[in-house]
Amino acid sequence: MMIKYTLALTGLIWYTLVSLSACRQHLLRRPVPASELTTLTVPFEGLAFVATGRNWKATLLTFTQPIELNIEYTNTGFIVFQDSPAGIIEGPGKLCLNSGNNHFFYDAWLQNQEFTSPETIDIRSPKTVNPDSSLNQQRIVFTIDEWSNIVSVNEENHLFFEEEVFLLPLAGVYRAQEYNPLSAFNVQPGSCVSIPLNAQFNEGDQHILAKAGPLKDRFDNLVADGTVVTFIYDDGQYIYRTETALINGFALTEIPFDPGNNYQLYAQVHSTHSITIQLNLKS
């Protein structure tokens, strides 16, 4: 029994040693770059490595996505090159070389070749202003290349230009850059400062037509469509209330005609009131 156990243990040891030897045979030395890899300019035509083996793959790991590279073998190793002319978002990256289970990583700073077709971006905050609060905006201007990297286009090497902008109190939709709809911002009208009010009796329909408007803010802008206007009237016994939405600066409502009654009518928007007018309808 002891002899069988010894033979089994000996066989296990030999199997383990053979397996470890086979694993060592697949371990490869780290490829040595022919030049320093602190900075990689993309796209690059060729990057030489001294290495053994013929089953290598190369991948450039960028800030946003991996880029598969091509390999051409030489007598001393291989050359890594990029077919695509596309650039990248610049920044720290890694070059990965792998063969089988062997992976080797090389840190490098990735940058593009000279950029073309720079585009100026004008950002405003907030995108909507209102004269009831503030007409000030913060403006930041910068330039990006075709690969969305922020670049400097002036001698001072400044990446950003920043300033505070005071907008005119004229309601409307404007563009920071005329050719770019995404740069649009909105100047809203403010709250109404007064409510002109009049009413007239319509004999044909037997009702009173009350009209409030035009409603304007302190800068003479028409108050925003959809603003709720409340009409309140009473006949000396009951008080009635009706609401309607403002359209193009005006709000309309119909008051049922009741012969023999005198009405008092006024309109209200938030805390702003019109004058009270008398409706004498006695027959």
PDB file of C-alpha atoms in Angstrom:
ATOM      1  CA  MET A   1       0.000   0.000   0.000  1.00  0.00           C
ATOM      2  CA  MET A   2       2.836   2.370   0.898  1.00  0.00           C
ATOM      3  CA  ILE A   3       4.636   1.574  -2.396  1.00  0.00           C
ATOM      4  CA  LYS A   4       1.526   2.478  -4.443  1.00  0.00           C
ATOM      5  CA  TYR A   5       1.156   5.751  -2.538  1.00  0.00           C
ATOM      6  CA  THR A   6       4.836   6.623  -3.153  1.00  0.00           C
ATOM      7  CA  LEU A   7       4.535   5.905  -6.868  1.00  0.00           C
ATOM      8  CA  ALA A   8       1.406   8.031  -7.149  1.00  0.00           C
ATOM      9  CA  LEU A   9       3.055  10.953  -5.342  1.00  0.00           C
ATOM     10  CA  THR A  10       6.140  10.653  -7.553  1.00  0.00           C
ATOM     11  CA  GLY A  11       3.987  10.726 -10.685  1.00  0.00           C
ATOM     12  CA  LEU A  12       2.156  13.837  -9.435  1.00  0.00           C
ATOM     13  CA  ILE A  13       5.419  15.623  -8.784  1.00  0.00           C
ATOM     14  CA  TRP A  14       6.735  14.801 -12.278  1.00  0.00           C
ATOM     15  CA  TYR A  15       3.470  15.986 -13.862  1.00  0.00           C
ATOM     16  CA  THR A  16       3.664  19.255 -11.970  1.00  0.00           C
ATOM     17  CA  LEU A  17       7.285  19.823 -13.005  1.00  0.00           C
ATOM     18  CA  VAL A  18       6.491  19.111 -16.651  1.00  0.00           C
ATOM     19  CA  SER A  19       3.509  21.483 -16.552  1.00  0.00           C
ATOM     20  CA  LEU A  20       5.574  24.298 -15.020  1.00  0.00           C
ATOM     21  CA  SER A  21       8.257  23.730 -17.638  1.00  0.00           C
ATOM     22  CA  ALA A  22       5.660  23.996 -20.420  1.00  0.00           C
ATOM     23  CA  CYS A  23       4.322  27.250 -18.934  1.00  0.00           C
ATOM     24  CA  ARG A  24       7.801  28.723 -18.800  1.00  0.00           C
ATOM     25  CA  GLN A  25       8.261  27.924 -22.447  1.00  0.00           C
ATOM     26  CA  HIS A  26       5.292  30.220 -23.300  1.00  0.00           C
ATOM     27  CA  LEU A  27       6.535  33.179 -21.233  1.00  0.00           C
ATOM     28  CA  LEU A  28       7.998  35.890 -23.478  1.00  0.00           C
ATOM     29  CA  ARG A  29      10.328  38.712 -22.684  1.00  0.00           C
ATOM     30  CA  ARG A  30       8.973  42.234 -22.683  1.00  0.00           C
ATOM     31  CA  PRO A  31       9.480  43.836 -26.121  1.00  0.00           C
ATOM     32  CA  VAL A  32      11.953  46.702 -26.030  1.00  0.00           C
ATOM     33  CA  PRO A  33      11.017  49.894 -27.943  1.00  0.00           C
ATOM     34  CA  ALA A  34      13.708  51.205 -30.281  1.00  0.00           C
ATOM     35  CA  SER A  35      12.949  54.791 -29.172  1.00  0.00           C
ATOM     36  CA  GLU A  36      11.486  56.462 -26.095  1.00  0.00           C
ATOM     37  CA  LEU A  37       7.727  56.096 -25.641  1.00  0.00           C
ATOM     38  CA  THR A  38       6.938  59.048 -23.393  1.00  0.00           C
ATOM     39  CA  THR A  39       4.894  60.736 -26.193  1.00  0.00           C
ATOM     40  CA  LEU A  40       3.054  59.178 -29.134  1.00  0.00           C
ATOM     41  CA  THR A  41       1.934  61.349 -32.025  1.00  0.00           C
ATOM     42  CA  VAL A  42      -1.219  59.977 -33.661  1.00  0.00           C
ATOM     43  CA  PRO A  43      -1.499  58.772 -36.328  1.00  0.00           C
ATOM     44  CA  PHE A  44       2.032  57.341 -36.303  1.00  0.00           C
ATOM     45  CA  GLU A  45       3.673  55.578 -39.240  1.00  0.00           C
ATOM     46  CA  GLY A  46       5.915  53.139 -37.405  1.00  0.00           C
ATOM     47  CA  LEU A  47       7.164  52.208 -33.957  1.00  0.00           C
ATOM     48  CA  ALA A  48       9.921  49.601 -33.808  1.00  0.00           C
ATOM     49  CA  PHE A  49      10.312  46.979 -31.059  1.00  0.00           C
ATOM     50  CA  VAL A  50      13.034  44.415 -30.413  1.00  0.00           C
ATOM     51  CA  ALA A  51      11.223  41.165 -29.585  1.00  0.00           C
ATOM     52  CA  THR A  52      10.961  37.442 -30.211  1.00  0.00           C
ATOM     53  CA  GLY A  53       8.008  35.527 -31.566  1.00  0.00           C
ATOM     54  CA  ARG A  54       5.648  36.042 -34.487  1.00  0.00           C
ATOM     55  CA  ASN A  55       2.234  36.081 -32.864  1.00  0.00           C
ATOM     56  CA  TRP A  56       1.917  39.618 -31.553  1.00  0.00           C
ATOM     57  CA  LYS A  57      -1.052  41.972 -31.426  1.00  0.00           C
ATOM     58  CA  ALA A  58      -0.949  45.713 -30.714  1.00  0.00           C
ATOM     59  CA  THR A  59      -3.716  47.954 -29.323  1.00  0.00           C
ATOM     60  CA  LEU A  60      -3.630  51.654 -28.503  1.00  0.00           C
ATOM     61  CA  LEU A  61      -5.745  52.328 -25.404  1.00  0.00           C
ATOM     62  CA  THR A  62      -6.985  55.922 -25.648  1.00  0.00           C
ATOM     63  CA  PHE A  63      -9.125  58.037 -23.363  1.00  0.00           C
ATOM     64  CA  THR A  64     -12.331  57.015 -25.159  1.00  0.00           C
ATOM     65  CA  GLN A  65     -11.760  53.736 -27.010  1.00  0.00           C
ATOM     66  CA  PRO A  66      -9.160  51.146 -28.034  1.00  0.00           C
ATOM     67  CA  ILE A  67      -7.586  51.395 -31.494  1.00  0.00           C
ATOM     68  CA  GLU A  68      -6.329  48.236 -33.181  1.00  0.00           C
ATOM     69  CA  LEU A  69      -2.867  48.652 -34.722  1.00  0.00           C
ATOM     70  CA  ASN A  70      -1.029  46.719 -37.423  1.00  0.00           C
ATOM     71  CA  ILE A  71       2.233  44.823 -37.012  1.00  0.00           C
ATOM     72  CA  GLU A  72       4.993  44.189 -39.544  1.00  0.00           C
ATOM     73  CA  TYR A  73       7.712  41.737 -38.483  1.00  0.00           C
ATOM     74  CA  THR A  74      11.443  42.380 -38.899  1.00  0.00           C
ATOM     75  CA  ASN A  75      14.617  40.382 -38.290  1.00  0.00           C
ATOM     76  CA  THR A  76      14.918  41.768 -34.754  1.00  0.00           C
ATOM     77  CA  GLY A  77      11.238  42.056 -33.799  1.00  0.00           C
ATOM     78  CA  PHE A  78       8.383  44.032 -35.321  1.00  0.00           C
ATOM     79  CA  ILE A  79       7.106  47.495 -36.249  1.00  0.00           C
ATOM     80  CA  VAL A  80       3.754  48.802 -35.011  1.00  0.00           C
ATOM     81  CA  PHE A  81       1.907  51.225 -37.302  1.00  0.00           C
ATOM     82  CA  GLN A  82      -1.538  52.762 -37.745  1.00  0.00           C
ATOM     83  CA  ASP A  83      -3.476  52.598 -41.017  1.00  0.00           C
ATOM     84  CA  SER A  84      -6.306  54.966 -40.094  1.00  0.00           C
ATOM     85  CA  PRO A  85      -5.589  58.714 -40.393  1.00  0.00           C
ATOM     86  CA  ALA A  86      -8.089  59.495 -37.628  1.00  0.00           C
ATOM     87  CA  GLY A  87      -6.992  61.460 -34.588  1.00  0.00           C
ATOM     88  CA  ILE A  88      -7.936  61.004 -30.942  1.00  0.00           C
ATOM     89  CA  ILE A  89      -8.919  62.881 -27.831  1.00  0.00           C
ATOM     90  CA  GLU A  90      -5.508  63.720 -26.453  1.00  0.00           C
ATOM     91  CA  GLY A  91      -4.261  62.738 -23.020  1.00  0.00           C
ATOM     92  CA  PRO A  92      -2.705  59.824 -21.140  1.00  0.00           C
ATOM     93  CA  GLY A  93      -2.942  56.440 -22.808  1.00  0.00           C
ATOM     94  CA  LYS A  94      -1.315  53.021 -23.057  1.00  0.00           C
ATOM     95  CA  LEU A  95       0.144  50.888 -25.805  1.00  0.00           C
ATOM     96  CA  CYS A  96      -0.702  47.215 -25.226  1.00  0.00           C
ATOM     97  CA  LEU A  97       1.340  44.420 -26.828  1.00  0.00           C
ATOM     98  CA  ASN A  98       0.133  40.872 -26.302  1.00  0.00           C
ATOM     99  CA  SER A  99       1.054  37.415 -27.497  1.00  0.00           C
ATOM    100  CA  GLY A 100      -0.932  34.510 -26.111  1.00  0.00           C
ATOM    101  CA  ASN A 101      -1.261  35.066 -22.363  1.00  0.00           C
ATOM    102  CA  ASN A 102       1.556  37.622 -22.311  1.00  0.00           C
ATOM    103  CA  HIS A 103       0.452  41.249 -22.038  1.00  0.00           C
ATOM    104  CA  PHE A 104       2.812  44.222 -21.853  1.00  0.00           C
ATOM    105  CA  PHE A 105       1.729  47.833 -21.319  1.00  0.00           C
ATOM    106  CA  TYR A 106       3.619  51.041 -22.125  1.00  0.00           C
ATOM    107  CA  ASP A 107       2.441  54.372 -20.695  1.00  0.00           C
ATOM    108  CA  ALA A 108       2.556  57.324 -23.072  1.00  0.00           C
ATOM    109  CA  TRP A 109       1.085  60.772 -23.604  1.00  0.00           C
ATOM    110  CA  LEU A 110      -1.070  60.727 -26.744  1.00  0.00           C
ATOM    111  CA  GLN A 111      -1.262  63.754 -28.995  1.00  0.00           C
ATOM    112  CA  ASN A 112      -2.424  64.457 -32.527  1.00  0.00           C
ATOM    113  CA  GLN A 113      -0.454  65.821 -35.399  1.00  0.00           C
ATOM    114  CA  GLU A 114      -1.183  69.442 -36.380  1.00  0.00           C
ATOM    115  CA  PHE A 115      -4.925  70.076 -36.194  1.00  0.00           C
ATOM    116  CA  THR A 116      -7.035  71.512 -38.988  1.00  0.00           C
ATOM    117  CA  SER A 117     -10.428  73.232 -39.215  1.00  0.00           C
ATOM    118  CA  PRO A 118     -10.623  74.624 -35.660  1.00  0.00           C
ATOM    119  CA  GLU A 119     -14.105  75.533 -34.455  1.00  0.00           C
ATOM    120  CA  THR A 120     -14.944  78.273 -31.963  1.00  0.00           C
ATOM    121  CA  ILE A 121     -17.468  77.429 -29.252  1.00  0.00           C
ATOM    122  CA  ASP A 122     -19.386  80.170 -27.384  1.00  0.00           C
ATOM    123  CA  ILE A 123     -21.175  78.942 -24.241  1.00  0.00           C
ATOM    124  CA  ARG A 124     -23.599  81.109 -22.269  1.00  0.00           C
ATOM    125  CA  SER A 125     -24.956  80.527 -18.761  1.00  0.00           C
ATOM    126  CA  PRO A 126     -27.766  80.754 -17.929  1.00  0.00           C
ATOM    127  CA  LYS A 127     -29.408  79.978 -21.279  1.00  0.00           C
ATOM    128  CA  THR A 128     -32.598  81.778 -20.195  1.00  0.00           C
ATOM    129  CA  VAL A 129     -32.679  85.207 -18.527  1.00  0.00           C
ATOM    130  CA  ASN A 130     -35.530  87.336 -17.264  1.00  0.00           C
ATOM    131  CA  PRO A 131     -35.534  91.097 -16.523  1.00  0.00           C
ATOM    132  CA  ASP A 132     -37.399  90.371 -13.269  1.00  0.00           C
ATOM    133  CA  SER A 133     -34.186  88.778 -11.938  1.00  0.00           C
ATOM    134  CA  SER A 134     -31.027  89.452 -13.963  1.00  0.00           C
ATOM    135  CA  LEU A 135     -29.975  90.056 -17.547  1.00  0.00           C
ATOM    136  CA  ASN A 136     -26.389  89.016 -16.868  1.00  0.00           C
ATOM    137  CA  GLN A 137     -24.742  86.014 -18.515  1.00  0.00           C
ATOM    138  CA  GLN A 138     -21.422  84.300 -18.049  1.00  0.00           C
ATOM    139  CA  ARG A 139     -19.690  83.795 -21.404  1.00  0.00           C
ATOM    140  CA  ILE A 140     -16.912  81.262 -22.064  1.00  0.00           C
ATOM    141  CA  VAL A 141     -15.260  80.969 -25.477  1.00  0.00           C
ATOM    142  CA  PHE A 142     -12.828  78.256 -26.540  1.00  0.00           C
ATOM    143  CA  THR A 143     -11.643  76.493 -29.704  1.00  0.00           C
ATOM    144  CA  ILE A 144     -11.736  72.782 -30.484  1.00  0.00           C
ATOM    145  CA  ASP A 145     -10.057  70.812 -33.258  1.00  0.00           C
ATOM    146  CA  GLU A 146     -11.737  68.245 -35.485  1.00  0.00           C
ATOM    147  CA  TRP A 147     -11.199  65.559 -32.821  1.00  0.00           C
ATOM    148  CA  SER A 148     -12.866  67.643 -30.039  1.00  0.00           C
ATOM    149  CA  ASN A 149      -9.650  68.635 -28.263  1.00  0.00           C
ATOM    150  CA  ILE A 150      -9.524  72.107 -26.747  1.00  0.00           C
ATOM    151  CA  VAL A 151      -6.675  73.957 -28.453  1.00  0.00           C
ATOM    152  CA  SER A 152      -5.022  77.349 -28.210  1.00  0.00           C
ATOM    153  CA  VAL A 153      -5.150  79.667 -31.205  1.00  0.00           C
ATOM    154  CA  ASN A 154      -3.462  82.765 -29.744  1.00  0.00           C
ATOM    155  CA  GLU A 155       0.103  83.697 -28.899  1.00  0.00           C
ATOM    156  CA  GLU A 156      -0.607  83.800 -25.163  1.00  0.00           C
ATOM    157  CA  ASN A 157      -1.528  80.091 -25.308  1.00  0.00           C
ATOM    158  CA  HIS A 158      -4.784  80.698 -23.444  1.00  0.00           C
ATOM    159  CA  LEU A 159      -7.321  77.895 -23.786  1.00  0.00           C
ATOM    160  CA  PHE A 160     -10.354  79.841 -22.522  1.00  0.00           C
ATOM    161  CA  PHE A 161     -11.691  83.375 -22.763  1.00  0.00           C
ATOM    162  CA  GLU A 162     -14.228  84.363 -20.112  1.00  0.00           C
ATOM    163  CA  GLU A 163     -16.315  87.474 -19.484  1.00  0.00           C
ATOM    164  CA  GLU A 164     -19.626  88.676 -18.039  1.00  0.00           C
ATOM    165  CA  VAL A 165     -22.214  89.884 -20.558  1.00  0.00           C
ATOM    166  CA  PHE A 166     -25.136  92.237 -19.881  1.00  0.00           C
ATOM    167  CA  LEU A 167     -28.029  91.594 -22.292  1.00  0.00           C
ATOM    168  CA  LEU A 168     -30.518  94.133 -23.588  1.00  0.00           C
ATOM    169  CA  PRO A 169     -34.040  93.774 -22.106  1.00  0.00           C
ATOM    170  CA  LEU A 170     -35.637  92.966 -25.467  1.00  0.00           C
ATOM    171  CA  ALA A 171     -37.519  89.657 -25.301  1.00  0.00           C
ATOM    172  CA  GLY A 172     -36.636  87.096 -27.946  1.00  0.00           C
ATOM    173  CA  VAL A 173     -34.472  84.138 -28.927  1.00  0.00           C
ATOM    174  CA  TYR A 174     -30.902  84.982 -29.872  1.00  0.00           C
ATOM    175  CA  ARG A 175     -27.789  83.097 -30.979  1.00  0.00           C
ATOM    176  CA  ALA A 176     -24.341  83.611 -29.551  1.00  0.00           C
ATOM    177  CA  GLN A 177     -23.104  82.338 -32.936  1.00  0.00           C
ATOM    178  CA  GLU A 178     -25.373  83.019 -35.898  1.00  0.00           C
ATOM    179  CA  TYR A 179     -24.391  79.812 -37.724  1.00  0.00           C
ATOM    180  CA  ASN A 180     -24.882  77.586 -34.670  1.00  0.00           C
ATOM    181  CA  PRO A 181     -28.477  76.937 -33.482  1.00  0.00           C
ATOM    182  CA  LEU A 182     -27.146  75.169 -30.366  1.00  0.00           C
ATOM    183  CA  SER A 183     -25.743  78.500 -29.161  1.00  0.00           C
ATOM    184  CA  ALA A 184     -29.253  79.991 -28.856  1.00  0.00           C
ATOM    185  CA  PHE A 185     -30.366  81.636 -25.617  1.00  0.00           C
ATOM    186  CA  ASN A 186     -33.663  83.185 -24.564  1.00  0.00           C
ATOM    187  CA  VAL A 187     -34.553  86.571 -23.080  1.00  0.00           C
ATOM    188  CA  GLN A 188     -37.978  86.184 -21.500  1.00  0.00           C
ATOM    189  CA  PRO A 189     -40.406  89.055 -20.898  1.00  0.00           C
ATOM    190  CA  GLY A 190     -40.896  90.127 -17.312  1.00  0.00           C
ATOM    191  CA  SER A 191     -44.064  90.526 -15.249  1.00  0.00           C
ATOM    192  CA  CYS A 192     -46.735  92.982 -16.267  1.00  0.00           C
ATOM    193  CA  VAL A 193     -46.647  96.360 -14.547  1.00  0.00           C
ATOM    194  CA  SER A 194     -50.201  97.478 -15.407  1.00  0.00           C
ATOM    195  CA  ILE A 195     -53.440  95.989 -16.721  1.00  0.00           C
ATOM    196  CA  PRO A 196     -55.519  98.086 -19.141  1.00  0.00           C
ATOM    197  CA  LEU A 197     -59.134  96.910 -18.883  1.00  0.00           C
ATOM    198  CA  ASN A 198     -62.300  97.595 -20.871  1.00  0.00           C
ATOM    199  CA  ALA A 199     -65.650  95.902 -21.435  1.00  0.00           C
ATOM    200  CA  GLN A 200     -68.547  96.253 -23.861  1.00  0.00           C
ATOM    201  CA  PHE A 201     -72.026  94.839 -24.110  1.00  0.00           C
ATOM    202  CA  ASN A 202     -72.819  92.619 -27.079  1.00  0.00           C
ATOM    203  CA  GLU A 203     -76.551  92.865 -27.725  1.00  0.00           C
ATOM    204  CA  GLY A 204     -76.566  90.110 -30.331  1.00  0.00           C
ATOM    205  CA  ASP A 205     -75.161  87.421 -27.980  1.00  0.00           C
ATOM    206  CA  GLN A 206     -76.495  89.075 -24.827  1.00  0.00           C
ATOM    207  CA  HIS A 207     -73.185  89.004 -22.958  1.00  0.00           C
ATOM    208  CA  ILE A 208     -70.441  91.346 -21.818  1.00  0.00           C
ATOM    209  CA  LEU A 209     -67.040  90.993 -23.478  1.00  0.00           C
ATOM    210  CA  ALA A 210     -64.217  91.955 -21.082  1.00  0.00           C
ATOM    211  CA  LYS A 211     -60.719  92.510 -22.468  1.00  0.00           C
ATOM    212  CA  ALA A 212     -57.452  93.017 -20.594  1.00  0.00           C
ATOM    213  CA  GLY A 213     -54.410  94.224 -22.476  1.00  0.00           C
ATOM    214  CA  PRO A 214     -52.026  94.828 -23.934  1.00  0.00           C
ATOM    215  CA  LEU A 215     -50.082  93.552 -20.918  1.00  0.00           C
ATOM    216  CA  LYS A 216     -46.444  94.654 -20.930  1.00  0.00           C
ATOM    217  CA  ASP A 217     -43.430  94.505 -18.634  1.00  0.00           C
ATOM    218  CA  ARG A 218     -41.401  97.551 -17.531  1.00  0.00           C
ATOM    219  CA  PHE A 219     -39.303  97.329 -20.720  1.00  0.00           C
ATOM    220  CA  ASP A 220     -42.366  97.387 -23.000  1.00  0.00           C
ATOM    221  CA  ASN A 221     -42.199  93.662 -23.877  1.00  0.00           C
ATOM    222  CA  LEU A 222     -45.513  91.856 -24.248  1.00  0.00           C
ATOM    223  CA  VAL A 223     -46.003  89.540 -21.262  1.00  0.00           C
ATOM    224  CA  ALA A 224     -45.485  85.840 -22.060  1.00  0.00           C
ATOM    225  CA  ASP A 225     -48.293  83.853 -23.677  1.00  0.00           C
ATOM    226  CA  GLY A 226     -50.041  81.534 -21.242  1.00  0.00           C
ATOM    227  CA  THR A 227     -49.879  83.955 -18.321  1.00  0.00           C
ATOM    228  CA  VAL A 228     -53.050  83.460 -16.253  1.00  0.00           C
ATOM    229  CA  VAL A 229     -55.290  86.535 -16.073  1.00  0.00           C
ATOM    230  CA  THR A 230     -58.077  86.508 -13.483  1.00  0.00           C
ATOM    231  CA  PHE A 231     -61.286  88.485 -14.018  1.00  0.00           C
ATOM    232  CA  ILE A 232     -63.284  89.224 -10.864  1.00  0.00           C
ATOM    233  CA  TYR A 233     -66.708  90.859 -10.913  1.00  0.00           C
ATOM    234  CA  ASP A 234     -69.635  91.219  -8.530  1.00  0.00           C
ATOM    235  CA  ASP A 235     -73.239  92.365  -8.746  1.00  0.00           C
ATOM    236  CA  GLY A 236     -73.514  93.614  -5.165  1.00  0.00           C
ATOM    237  CA  GLN A 237     -74.707  90.239  -3.926  1.00  0.00           C
ATOM    238  CA  TYR A 238     -72.352  87.626  -5.376  1.00  0.00           C
ATOM    239  CA  ILE A 239     -68.697  87.648  -6.424  1.00  0.00           C
ATOM    240  CA  TYR A 240     -67.698  85.772  -9.585  1.00  0.00           C
ATOM    241  CA  ARG A 241     -64.255  84.748 -10.725  1.00  0.00           C
ATOM    242  CA  THR A 242     -63.019  83.449 -14.068  1.00  0.00           C
ATOM    243  CA  GLU A 243     -59.527  82.798 -15.424  1.00  0.00           C
ATOM    244  CA  THR A 244     -58.128  82.828 -18.945  1.00  0.00           C
ATOM    245  CA  ALA A 245     -54.730  82.590 -20.610  1.00  0.00           C
ATOM    246  CA  LEU A 246     -52.942  85.532 -22.146  1.00  0.00           C
ATOM    247  CA  ILE A 247     -52.345  85.349 -25.935  1.00  0.00           C
ATOM    248  CA  ASN A 248     -50.354  87.992 -27.817  1.00  0.00           C
ATOM    249  CA  GLY A 249     -50.634  90.351 -24.868  1.00  0.00           C
ATOM    250  CA  PHE A 250     -54.443  90.136 -24.497  1.00  0.00           C
ATOM    251  CA  ALA A 251     -56.900  88.129 -22.403  1.00  0.00           C
ATOM    252  CA  LEU A 252     -60.647  87.911 -23.147  1.00  0.00           C
ATOM    253  CA  THR A 253     -63.610  86.578 -21.218  1.00  0.00           C
ATOM    254  CA  GLU A 254     -67.393  86.647 -21.575  1.00  0.00           C
ATOM    255  CA  ILE A 255     -69.629  87.679 -18.670  1.00  0.00           C
ATOM    256  CA  PRO A 256     -73.284  86.540 -18.845  1.00  0.00           C
ATOM    257  CA  PHE A 257     -75.783  89.394 -19.179  1.00  0.00           C
ATOM    258  CA  ASP A 258     -78.280  89.777 -16.328  1.00  0.00           C
ATOM    259  CA  PRO A 259     -80.766  92.638 -16.864  1.00  0.00           C
ATOM    260  CA  GLY A 260     -81.220  94.898 -13.876  1.00  0.00           C
ATOM    261  CA  ASN A 261     -77.759  94.369 -12.368  1.00  0.00           C
ATOM    262  CA  ASN A 262     -74.778  96.675 -12.051  1.00  0.00           C
ATOM    263  CA  TYR A 263     -71.373  94.979 -12.180  1.00  0.00           C
ATOM    264  CA  GLN A 264     -68.011  95.982 -10.788  1.00  0.00           C
ATOM    265  CA  LEU A 265     -65.155  94.391 -12.703  1.00  0.00           C
ATOM    266  CA  TYR A 266     -61.380  94.268 -12.350  1.00  0.00           C
ATOM    267  CA  ALA A 267     -58.557  92.035 -13.633  1.00  0.00           C
ATOM    268  CA  GLN A 268     -55.576  90.621 -11.776  1.00  0.00           C
ATOM    269  CA  VAL A 269     -52.237  88.993 -12.634  1.00  0.00           C
ATOM    270  CA  HIS A 270     -50.454  87.799  -9.499  1.00  0.00           C
ATOM    271  CA  SER A 271     -50.209  90.929  -7.320  1.00  0.00           C
ATOM    272  CA  THR A 272     -50.908  93.419 -10.129  1.00  0.00           C
ATOM    273  CA  HIS A 273     -54.500  94.759 -10.376  1.00  0.00           C
ATOM    274  CA  SER A 274     -56.325  96.838 -12.944  1.00  0.00           C
ATOM    275  CA  ILE A 275     -58.639  99.694 -11.998  1.00  0.00           C
ATOM    276  CA  THR A 276     -62.221  98.693 -11.169  1.00  0.00           C
ATOM    277  CA  ILE A 277     -64.746  99.627 -13.823  1.00  0.00           C
ATOM    278  CA  GLN A 278     -68.532  99.940 -13.501  1.00  0.00           C
ATOM    279  CA  LEU A 279     -70.822  98.076 -15.877  1.00  0.00           C
ATOM    280  CA  ASN A 280     -74.243  99.766 -15.859  1.00  0.00           C
ATOM    281  CA  LEU A 281     -76.654  97.395 -17.571  1.00  0.00           C
ATOM    282  CA  LYS A 282     -80.049  98.388 -16.185  1.00  0.00           C
ATOM    283  CA  SER A 283     -82.721  98.295 -18.844  1.00  0.00           C
TER     284      SER A 283
END
